[in-house]
CSV table of C-alpha atoms and ligand atoms in Angstrom, one decimal:
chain,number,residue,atom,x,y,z
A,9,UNK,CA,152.2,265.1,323.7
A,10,UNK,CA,149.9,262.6,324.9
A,11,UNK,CA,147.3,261.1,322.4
A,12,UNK,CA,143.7,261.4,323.6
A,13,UNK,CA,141.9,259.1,321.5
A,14,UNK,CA,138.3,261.2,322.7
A,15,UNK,CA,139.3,264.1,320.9
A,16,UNK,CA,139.1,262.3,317.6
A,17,UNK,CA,135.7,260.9,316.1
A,18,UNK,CA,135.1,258.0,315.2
A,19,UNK,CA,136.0,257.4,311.8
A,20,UNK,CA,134.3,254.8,309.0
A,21,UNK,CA,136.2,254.9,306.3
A,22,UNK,CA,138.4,252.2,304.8
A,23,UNK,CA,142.2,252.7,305.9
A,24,UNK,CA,141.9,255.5,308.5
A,25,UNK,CA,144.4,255.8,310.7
A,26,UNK,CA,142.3,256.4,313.7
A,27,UNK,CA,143.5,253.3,314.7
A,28,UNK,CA,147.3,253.7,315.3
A,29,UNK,CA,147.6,257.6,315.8
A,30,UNK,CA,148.7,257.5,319.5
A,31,UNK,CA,151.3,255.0,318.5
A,32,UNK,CA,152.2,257.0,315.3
A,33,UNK,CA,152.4,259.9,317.6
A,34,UNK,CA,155.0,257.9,319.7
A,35,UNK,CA,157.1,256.8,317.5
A,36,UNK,CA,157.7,260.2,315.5
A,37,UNK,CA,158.5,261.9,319.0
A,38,UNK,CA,160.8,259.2,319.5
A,39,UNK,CA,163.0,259.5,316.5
A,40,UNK,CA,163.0,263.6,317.9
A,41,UNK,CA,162.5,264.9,314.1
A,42,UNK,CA,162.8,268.7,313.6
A,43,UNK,CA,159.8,269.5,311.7
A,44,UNK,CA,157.2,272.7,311.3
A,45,UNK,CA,155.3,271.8,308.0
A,46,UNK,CA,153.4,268.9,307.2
A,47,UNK,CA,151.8,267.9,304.1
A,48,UNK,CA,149.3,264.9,304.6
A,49,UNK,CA,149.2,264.0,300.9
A,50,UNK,CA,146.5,261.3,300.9
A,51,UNK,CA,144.5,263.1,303.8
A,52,UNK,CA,141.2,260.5,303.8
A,53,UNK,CA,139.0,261.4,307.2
A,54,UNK,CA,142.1,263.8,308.7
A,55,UNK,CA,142.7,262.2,311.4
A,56,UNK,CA,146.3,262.1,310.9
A,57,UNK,CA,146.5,265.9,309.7
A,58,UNK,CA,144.7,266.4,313.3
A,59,UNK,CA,147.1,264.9,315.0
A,60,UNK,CA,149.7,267.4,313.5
A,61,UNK,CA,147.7,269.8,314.2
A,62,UNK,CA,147.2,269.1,317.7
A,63,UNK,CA,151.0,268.7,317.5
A,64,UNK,CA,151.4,272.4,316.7
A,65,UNK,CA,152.1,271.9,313.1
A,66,UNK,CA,151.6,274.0,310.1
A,67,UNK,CA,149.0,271.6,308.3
A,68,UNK,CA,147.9,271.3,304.6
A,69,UNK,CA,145.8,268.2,303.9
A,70,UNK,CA,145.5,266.9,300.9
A,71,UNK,CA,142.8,264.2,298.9
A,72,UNK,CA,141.8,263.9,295.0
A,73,UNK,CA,138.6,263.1,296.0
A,74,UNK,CA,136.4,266.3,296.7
A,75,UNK,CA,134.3,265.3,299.5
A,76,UNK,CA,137.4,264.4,301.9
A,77,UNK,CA,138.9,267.8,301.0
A,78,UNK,CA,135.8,269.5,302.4
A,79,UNK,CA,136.5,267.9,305.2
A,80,UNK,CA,139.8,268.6,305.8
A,81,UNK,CA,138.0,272.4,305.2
A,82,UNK,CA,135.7,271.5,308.3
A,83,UNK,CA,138.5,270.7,310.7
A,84,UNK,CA,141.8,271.2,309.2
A,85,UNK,CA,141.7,274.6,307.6
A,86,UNK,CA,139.0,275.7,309.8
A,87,UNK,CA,139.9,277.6,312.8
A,88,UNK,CA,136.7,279.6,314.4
A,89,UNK,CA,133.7,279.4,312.3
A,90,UNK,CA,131.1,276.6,314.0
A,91,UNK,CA,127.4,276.2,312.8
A,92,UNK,CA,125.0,277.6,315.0
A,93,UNK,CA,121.3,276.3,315.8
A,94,UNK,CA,119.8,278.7,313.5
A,95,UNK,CA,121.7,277.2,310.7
A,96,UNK,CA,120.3,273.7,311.5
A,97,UNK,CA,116.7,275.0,311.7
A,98,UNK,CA,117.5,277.0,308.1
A,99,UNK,CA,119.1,273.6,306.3
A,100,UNK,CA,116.7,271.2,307.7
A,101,UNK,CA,113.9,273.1,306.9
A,102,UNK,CA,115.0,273.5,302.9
A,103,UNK,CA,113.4,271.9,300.2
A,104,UNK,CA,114.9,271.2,297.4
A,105,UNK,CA,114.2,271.9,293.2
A,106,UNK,CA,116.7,269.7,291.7
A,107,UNK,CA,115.8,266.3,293.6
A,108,UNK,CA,119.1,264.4,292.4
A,109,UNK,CA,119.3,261.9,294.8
A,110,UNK,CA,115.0,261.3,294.9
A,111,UNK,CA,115.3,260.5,290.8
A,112,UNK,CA,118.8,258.4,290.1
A,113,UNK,CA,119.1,256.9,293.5
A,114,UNK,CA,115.5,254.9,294.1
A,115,UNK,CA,115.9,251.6,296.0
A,116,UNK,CA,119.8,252.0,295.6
A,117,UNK,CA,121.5,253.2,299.1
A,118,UNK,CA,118.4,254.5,301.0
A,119,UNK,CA,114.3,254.5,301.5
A,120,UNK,CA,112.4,257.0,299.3
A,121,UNK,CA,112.0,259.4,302.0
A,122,UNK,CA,115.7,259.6,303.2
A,123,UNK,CA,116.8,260.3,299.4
A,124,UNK,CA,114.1,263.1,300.0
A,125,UNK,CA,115.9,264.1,303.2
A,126,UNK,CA,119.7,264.0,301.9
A,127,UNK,CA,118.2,266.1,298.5
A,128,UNK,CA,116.4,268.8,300.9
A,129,UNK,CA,119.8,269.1,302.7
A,130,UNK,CA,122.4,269.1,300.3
A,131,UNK,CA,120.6,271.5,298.3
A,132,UNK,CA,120.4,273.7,301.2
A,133,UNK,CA,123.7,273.4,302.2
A,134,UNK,CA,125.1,274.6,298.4
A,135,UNK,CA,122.6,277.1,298.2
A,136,UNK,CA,122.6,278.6,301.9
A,137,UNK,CA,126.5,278.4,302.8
A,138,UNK,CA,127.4,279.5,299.0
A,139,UNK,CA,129.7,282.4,300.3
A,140,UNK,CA,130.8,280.7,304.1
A,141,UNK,CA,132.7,277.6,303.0
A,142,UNK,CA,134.2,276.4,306.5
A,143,UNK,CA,130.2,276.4,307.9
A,144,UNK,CA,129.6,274.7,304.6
A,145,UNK,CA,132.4,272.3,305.3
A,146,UNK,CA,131.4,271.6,308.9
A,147,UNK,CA,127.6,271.3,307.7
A,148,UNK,CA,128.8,268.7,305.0
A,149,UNK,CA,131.1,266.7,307.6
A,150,UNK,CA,127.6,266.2,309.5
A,151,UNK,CA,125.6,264.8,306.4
A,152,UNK,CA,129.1,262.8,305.4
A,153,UNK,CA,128.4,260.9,308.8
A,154,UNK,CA,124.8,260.5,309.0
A,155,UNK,CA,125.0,258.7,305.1
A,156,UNK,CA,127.7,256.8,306.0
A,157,UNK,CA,126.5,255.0,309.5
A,158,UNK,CA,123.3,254.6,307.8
A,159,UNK,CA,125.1,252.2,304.9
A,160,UNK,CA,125.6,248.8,305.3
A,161,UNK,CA,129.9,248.3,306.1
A,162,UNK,CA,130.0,252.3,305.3
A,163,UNK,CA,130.2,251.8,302.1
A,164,UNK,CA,128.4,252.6,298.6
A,165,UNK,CA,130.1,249.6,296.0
A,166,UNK,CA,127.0,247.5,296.6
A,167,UNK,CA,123.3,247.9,295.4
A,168,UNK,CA,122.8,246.5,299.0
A,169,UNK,CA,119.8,248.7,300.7
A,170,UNK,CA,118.2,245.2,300.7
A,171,UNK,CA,120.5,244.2,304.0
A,172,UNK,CA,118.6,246.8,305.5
A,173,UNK,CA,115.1,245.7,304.6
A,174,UNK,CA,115.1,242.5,304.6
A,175,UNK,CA,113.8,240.8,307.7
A,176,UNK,CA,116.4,238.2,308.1
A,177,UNK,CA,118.9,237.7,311.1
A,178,UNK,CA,122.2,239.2,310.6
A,179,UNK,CA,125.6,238.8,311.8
A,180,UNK,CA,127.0,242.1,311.3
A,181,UNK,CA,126.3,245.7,310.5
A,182,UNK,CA,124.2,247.9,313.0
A,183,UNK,CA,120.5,248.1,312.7
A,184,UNK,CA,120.2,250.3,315.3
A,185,UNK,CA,122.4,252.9,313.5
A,186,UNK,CA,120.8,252.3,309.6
A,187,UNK,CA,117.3,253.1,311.2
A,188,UNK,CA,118.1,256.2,313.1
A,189,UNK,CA,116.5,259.3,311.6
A,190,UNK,CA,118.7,261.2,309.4
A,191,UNK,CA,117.5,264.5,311.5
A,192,UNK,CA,118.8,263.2,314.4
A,193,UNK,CA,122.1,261.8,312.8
A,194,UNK,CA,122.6,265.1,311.1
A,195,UNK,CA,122.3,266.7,315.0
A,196,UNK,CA,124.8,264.5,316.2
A,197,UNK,CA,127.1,265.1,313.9
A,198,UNK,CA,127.0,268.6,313.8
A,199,UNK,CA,127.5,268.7,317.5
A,200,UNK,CA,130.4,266.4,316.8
A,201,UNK,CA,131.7,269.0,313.5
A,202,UNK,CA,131.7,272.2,316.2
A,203,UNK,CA,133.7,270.3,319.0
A,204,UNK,CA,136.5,269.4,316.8
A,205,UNK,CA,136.8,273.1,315.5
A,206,UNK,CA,140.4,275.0,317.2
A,207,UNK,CA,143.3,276.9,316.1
A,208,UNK,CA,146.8,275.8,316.2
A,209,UNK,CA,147.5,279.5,315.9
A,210,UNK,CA,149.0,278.1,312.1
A,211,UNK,CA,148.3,278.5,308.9
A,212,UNK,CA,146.8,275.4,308.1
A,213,UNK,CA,144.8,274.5,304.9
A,214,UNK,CA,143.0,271.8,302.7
A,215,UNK,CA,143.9,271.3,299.1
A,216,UNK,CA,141.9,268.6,296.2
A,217,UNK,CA,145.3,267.4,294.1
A,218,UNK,CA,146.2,264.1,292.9
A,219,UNK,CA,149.4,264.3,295.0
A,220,UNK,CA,151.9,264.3,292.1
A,221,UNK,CA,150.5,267.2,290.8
A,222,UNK,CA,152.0,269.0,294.6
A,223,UNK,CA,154.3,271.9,295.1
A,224,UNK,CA,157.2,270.1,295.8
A,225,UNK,CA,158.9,272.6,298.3
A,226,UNK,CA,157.5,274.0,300.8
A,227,UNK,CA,157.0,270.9,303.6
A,228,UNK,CA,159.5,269.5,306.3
A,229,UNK,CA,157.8,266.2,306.8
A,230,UNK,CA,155.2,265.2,304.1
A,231,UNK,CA,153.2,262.0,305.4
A,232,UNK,CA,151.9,259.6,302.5
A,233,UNK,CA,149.2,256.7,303.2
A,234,UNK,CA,148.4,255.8,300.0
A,235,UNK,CA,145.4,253.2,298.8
A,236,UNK,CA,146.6,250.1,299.8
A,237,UNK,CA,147.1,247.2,297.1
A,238,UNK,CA,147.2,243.4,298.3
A,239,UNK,CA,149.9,241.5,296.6
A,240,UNK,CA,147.5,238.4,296.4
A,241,UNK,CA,143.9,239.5,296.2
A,242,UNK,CA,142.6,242.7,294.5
A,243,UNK,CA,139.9,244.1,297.2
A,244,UNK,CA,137.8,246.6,295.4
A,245,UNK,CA,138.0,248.4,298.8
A,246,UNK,CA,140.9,250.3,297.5
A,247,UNK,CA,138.9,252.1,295.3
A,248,UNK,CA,138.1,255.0,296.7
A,249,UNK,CA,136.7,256.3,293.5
A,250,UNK,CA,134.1,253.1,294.0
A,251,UNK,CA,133.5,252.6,297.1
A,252,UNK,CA,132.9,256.5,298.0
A,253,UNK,CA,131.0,257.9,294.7
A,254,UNK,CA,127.9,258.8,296.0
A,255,UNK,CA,129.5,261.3,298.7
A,256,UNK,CA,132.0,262.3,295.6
A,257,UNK,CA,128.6,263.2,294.2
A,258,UNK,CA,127.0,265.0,297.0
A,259,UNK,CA,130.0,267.0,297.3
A,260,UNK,CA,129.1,268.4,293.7
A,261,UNK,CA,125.7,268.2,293.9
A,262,UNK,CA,125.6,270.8,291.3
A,263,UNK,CA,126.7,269.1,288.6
A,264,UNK,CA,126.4,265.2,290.0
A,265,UNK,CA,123.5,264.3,287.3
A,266,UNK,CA,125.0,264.7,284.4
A,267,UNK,CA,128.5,263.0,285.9
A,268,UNK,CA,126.6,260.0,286.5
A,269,UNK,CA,127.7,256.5,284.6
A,270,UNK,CA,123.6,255.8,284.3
A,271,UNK,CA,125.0,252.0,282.6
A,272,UNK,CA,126.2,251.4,286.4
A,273,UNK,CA,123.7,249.5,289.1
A,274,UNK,CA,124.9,251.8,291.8
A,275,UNK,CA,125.1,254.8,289.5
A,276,UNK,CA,128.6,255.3,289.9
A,277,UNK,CA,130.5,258.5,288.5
A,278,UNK,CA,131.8,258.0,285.4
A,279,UNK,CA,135.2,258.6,286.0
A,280,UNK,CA,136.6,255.5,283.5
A,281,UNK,CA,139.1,258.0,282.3
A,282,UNK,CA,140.6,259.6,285.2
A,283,UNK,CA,144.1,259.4,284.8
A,284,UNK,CA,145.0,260.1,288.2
A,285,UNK,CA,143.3,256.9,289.9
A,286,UNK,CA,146.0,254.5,291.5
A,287,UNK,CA,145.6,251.0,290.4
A,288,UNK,CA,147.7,247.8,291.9
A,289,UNK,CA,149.4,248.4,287.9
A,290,UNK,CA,151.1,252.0,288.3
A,291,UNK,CA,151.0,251.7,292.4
A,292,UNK,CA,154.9,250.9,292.5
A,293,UNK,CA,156.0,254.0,289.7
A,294,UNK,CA,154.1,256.4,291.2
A,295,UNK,CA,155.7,255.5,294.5
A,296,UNK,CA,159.1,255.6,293.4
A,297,UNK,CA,158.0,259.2,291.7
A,298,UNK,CA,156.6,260.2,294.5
A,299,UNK,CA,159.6,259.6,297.3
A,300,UNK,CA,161.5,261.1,294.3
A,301,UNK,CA,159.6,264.2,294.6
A,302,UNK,CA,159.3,264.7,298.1
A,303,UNK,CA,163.1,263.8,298.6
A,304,UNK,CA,164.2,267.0,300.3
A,305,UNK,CA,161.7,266.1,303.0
A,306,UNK,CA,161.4,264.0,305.7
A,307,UNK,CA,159.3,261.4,304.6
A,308,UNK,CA,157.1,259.0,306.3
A,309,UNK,CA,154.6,255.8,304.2
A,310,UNK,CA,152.2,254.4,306.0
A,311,UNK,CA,152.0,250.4,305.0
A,312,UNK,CA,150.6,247.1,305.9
A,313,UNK,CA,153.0,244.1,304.9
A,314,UNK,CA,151.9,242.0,302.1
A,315,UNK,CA,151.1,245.2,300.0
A,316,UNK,CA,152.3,246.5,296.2
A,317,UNK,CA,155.3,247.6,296.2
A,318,UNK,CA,156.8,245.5,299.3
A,319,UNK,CA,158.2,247.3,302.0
A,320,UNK,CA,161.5,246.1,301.2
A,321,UNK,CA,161.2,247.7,297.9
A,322,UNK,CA,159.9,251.2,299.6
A,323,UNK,CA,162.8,250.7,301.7
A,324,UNK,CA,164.8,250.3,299.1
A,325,UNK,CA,163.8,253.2,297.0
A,326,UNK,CA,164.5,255.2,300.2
A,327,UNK,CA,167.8,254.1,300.2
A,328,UNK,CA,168.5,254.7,296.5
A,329,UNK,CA,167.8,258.7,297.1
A,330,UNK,CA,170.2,258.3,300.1
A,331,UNK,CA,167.9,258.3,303.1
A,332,UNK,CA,168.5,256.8,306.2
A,333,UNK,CA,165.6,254.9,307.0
A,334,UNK,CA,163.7,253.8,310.2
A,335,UNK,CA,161.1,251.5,310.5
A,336,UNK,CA,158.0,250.6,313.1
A,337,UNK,CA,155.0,248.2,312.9
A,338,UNK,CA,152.6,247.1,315.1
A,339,UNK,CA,149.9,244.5,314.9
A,340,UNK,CA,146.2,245.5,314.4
A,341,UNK,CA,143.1,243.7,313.9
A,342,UNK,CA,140.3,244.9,311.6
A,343,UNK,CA,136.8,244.2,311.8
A,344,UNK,CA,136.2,243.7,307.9
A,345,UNK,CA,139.8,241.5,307.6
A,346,UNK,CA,138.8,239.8,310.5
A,347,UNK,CA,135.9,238.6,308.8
A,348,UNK,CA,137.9,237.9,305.4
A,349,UNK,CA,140.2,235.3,307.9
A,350,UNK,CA,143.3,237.2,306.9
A,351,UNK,CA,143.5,239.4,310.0
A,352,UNK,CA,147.2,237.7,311.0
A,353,UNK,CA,148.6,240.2,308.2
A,354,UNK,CA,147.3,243.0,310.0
A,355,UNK,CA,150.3,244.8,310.8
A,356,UNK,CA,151.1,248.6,310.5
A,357,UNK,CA,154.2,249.8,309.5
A,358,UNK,CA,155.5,253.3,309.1
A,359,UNK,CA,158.4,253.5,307.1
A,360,UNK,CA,160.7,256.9,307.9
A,361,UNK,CA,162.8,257.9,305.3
A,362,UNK,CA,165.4,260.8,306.7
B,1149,LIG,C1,144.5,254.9,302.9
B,1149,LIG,S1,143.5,256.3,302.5
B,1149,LIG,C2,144.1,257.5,303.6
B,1149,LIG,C3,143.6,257.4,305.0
B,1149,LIG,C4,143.9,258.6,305.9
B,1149,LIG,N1,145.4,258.6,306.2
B,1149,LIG,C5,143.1,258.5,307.2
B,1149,LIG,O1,143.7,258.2,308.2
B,1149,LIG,O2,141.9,258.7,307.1
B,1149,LIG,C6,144.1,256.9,300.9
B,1149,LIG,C7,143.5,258.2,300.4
B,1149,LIG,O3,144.1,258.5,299.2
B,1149,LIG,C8,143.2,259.2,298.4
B,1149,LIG,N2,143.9,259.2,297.0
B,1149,LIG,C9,143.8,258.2,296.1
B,1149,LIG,N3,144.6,258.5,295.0
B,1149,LIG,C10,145.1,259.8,295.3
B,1149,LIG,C11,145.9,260.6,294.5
B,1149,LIG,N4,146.4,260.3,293.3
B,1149,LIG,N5,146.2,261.8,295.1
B,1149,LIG,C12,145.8,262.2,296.3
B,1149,LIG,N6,145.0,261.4,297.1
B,1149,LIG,C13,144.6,260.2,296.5
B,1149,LIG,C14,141.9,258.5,298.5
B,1149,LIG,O4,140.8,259.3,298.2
B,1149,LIG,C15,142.0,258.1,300.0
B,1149,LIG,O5,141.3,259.0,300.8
């Protein structure tokens, strides 16, 4: 099936997939693999579980952090339900008690009144999609978005709302995009949350596992795109826990204050002793236990070269659990990398272990 790039949004998150999906579509119809389940075990934006879908597939997505498993709710497990106008008028209209973002977050990611704004809505979306958790989903996609073109490199490791402010002249980000209303934003994306909405006419579903923790049985093909660890430098990009916590917050807006590391500049949450985070450390034992537990599977790793583990060394775990393996890359060039000078590494590889 062809890949029509349209169909899948944009994506601004660090190591989507968006990227390469027409050419990872290519090259798993080329090796002809007989497949019906999938499991996307480090799911990120979806994109990838889309593409299965799309393909036909029986889908579950998977991420340990909560917020991208409400999006693989939104458009993964989702099938019909769509958010209607009324439900826009309802959750931009909602004022919220608890304030959150208004009292921890001052001067941090956002201007006083859009901390107002994402309080209002958040609030509103917990409290008025309690009991209809795909609308909820879609209705948290949309506010996902709208936060995220609004931050400086789409991301939330900085203290940097000053980029934003300041009247200097810049060389990169988007203006444009930061000072768009978050009403509108929140529009957009909706509109952009209902279009992606279909049925496969499968079963598929989102799940919110560290992957090792996974039913091992159950998937013909299981697709892993794990953070990615540079053998040289250590880019605090790969923490997702980091970079991300603010949406990890919003996504348990409930009980986000009192998970809140108040010692931290960007009021990160305090998650020091979450035994499940992959570090550069324990990245090449948990990837030997995890082609060890997915070995009656087709498996395919999604890897740039110059990483932790090598790909030689994926390969050869591959090869240890007697799997034929099959290897593709293909050069890419990134916009942050490209700015770091080290975009020449930029090559995608998909590793097939059969
Ligand atoms: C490279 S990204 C995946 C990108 C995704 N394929 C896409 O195209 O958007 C890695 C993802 O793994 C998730 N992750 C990190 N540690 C995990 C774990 N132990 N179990 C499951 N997911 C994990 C992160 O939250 C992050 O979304």
């Amino acid at each position: 099936m062809e890949v029509n790039l349209k169909e899948y949004p944009i994506t601004r998150y660090q190591g989507s997939k968006r990227k390469i999906i027409r050419w990872m579509s290519q090259v798993l119809t080329g090796l002809d693999l007989k497949y019906e389940t999938v499991l996307d075990g480090f799911g990120g934006t979806g994109t990838v579980s889309y593409l299965f879908k799309k393909l036909g597939k029986t889908v579950t997505y998977n991420d340990l952090l909560k917020f991208n498993h409400i999006i693989g709710k939104g458009l993964i497990e989702n099938d019909y339900d769509l958010l209607s106008e009324n439900d826009l008028v309802n959750l931009t209209n909602y004022i919220s008690e608890r304030k959150i973002v208004e009292r921890n977050f001052q001067g941090i990611f956002y201007l006083d009144d859009e901390n107002q704004w994402i309080d209002n809505l958040t609030e509103g979306i917990t409290e008025l999609f309690g009991d209809q958790q795909h609308k909820q989903a879609l209705a948290y996609y949309a506010l996902f978005q709208a936060c995220l073109i609004k931050r400086p490199f789409n991301l939330f490791h900085r203290k940097n709302l000053s980029l934003r402010t300041n009247d200097v002249v810049r060389n990169f980000g988007n203006k444009t995009s930061w000072e768009k209303p978050f009403d509108s934003l929140f529009k957009q994306f909706s509109d952009e949350a209902n279009s992606l909405v279909f049925s496969n006419n499968k079963m598929c579903n989102s799940l919110n596992s560290h992957i090792l923790d996974l039913d091992e049985y159950g998937y013909d093909l299981v697709y892993l795109d794990p953070p990615y660890f540079n053998l040289k430098s250590g880019h605090e990009t790969s923490n997702y826990h980091k970079c991300y916590h603010f949406l990890e917050g919003l996504s348990k807006y409930s009980e986000w204050e009192g998970l809140i590391n108040q010692d931290t500049l960007i009021k990160r949450l305090d998650d020091h002793n979450d035994i499940n985070q992959l570090t550069k450390a324990n990245i090449s034992e948990k990837m030997e236990e995890l082609l060890y537990k997915f070995r009656n599977s087709i498996v395919v790793v999604s890897y740039k070269e110059g990483g932790v583990p090598s790909i030689e060394e994926i390969v050869a775990m591959f090869e240890k659990l007697g799997k034929k393996v099959f290897s593709e890359s293909i050069h890419y060039k990134y916009a942050l990398n490209h700015q770091n000078g080290d975009a020449a590494n930029n090559r995608e590889v998909l590793i097939i272990g059969v």
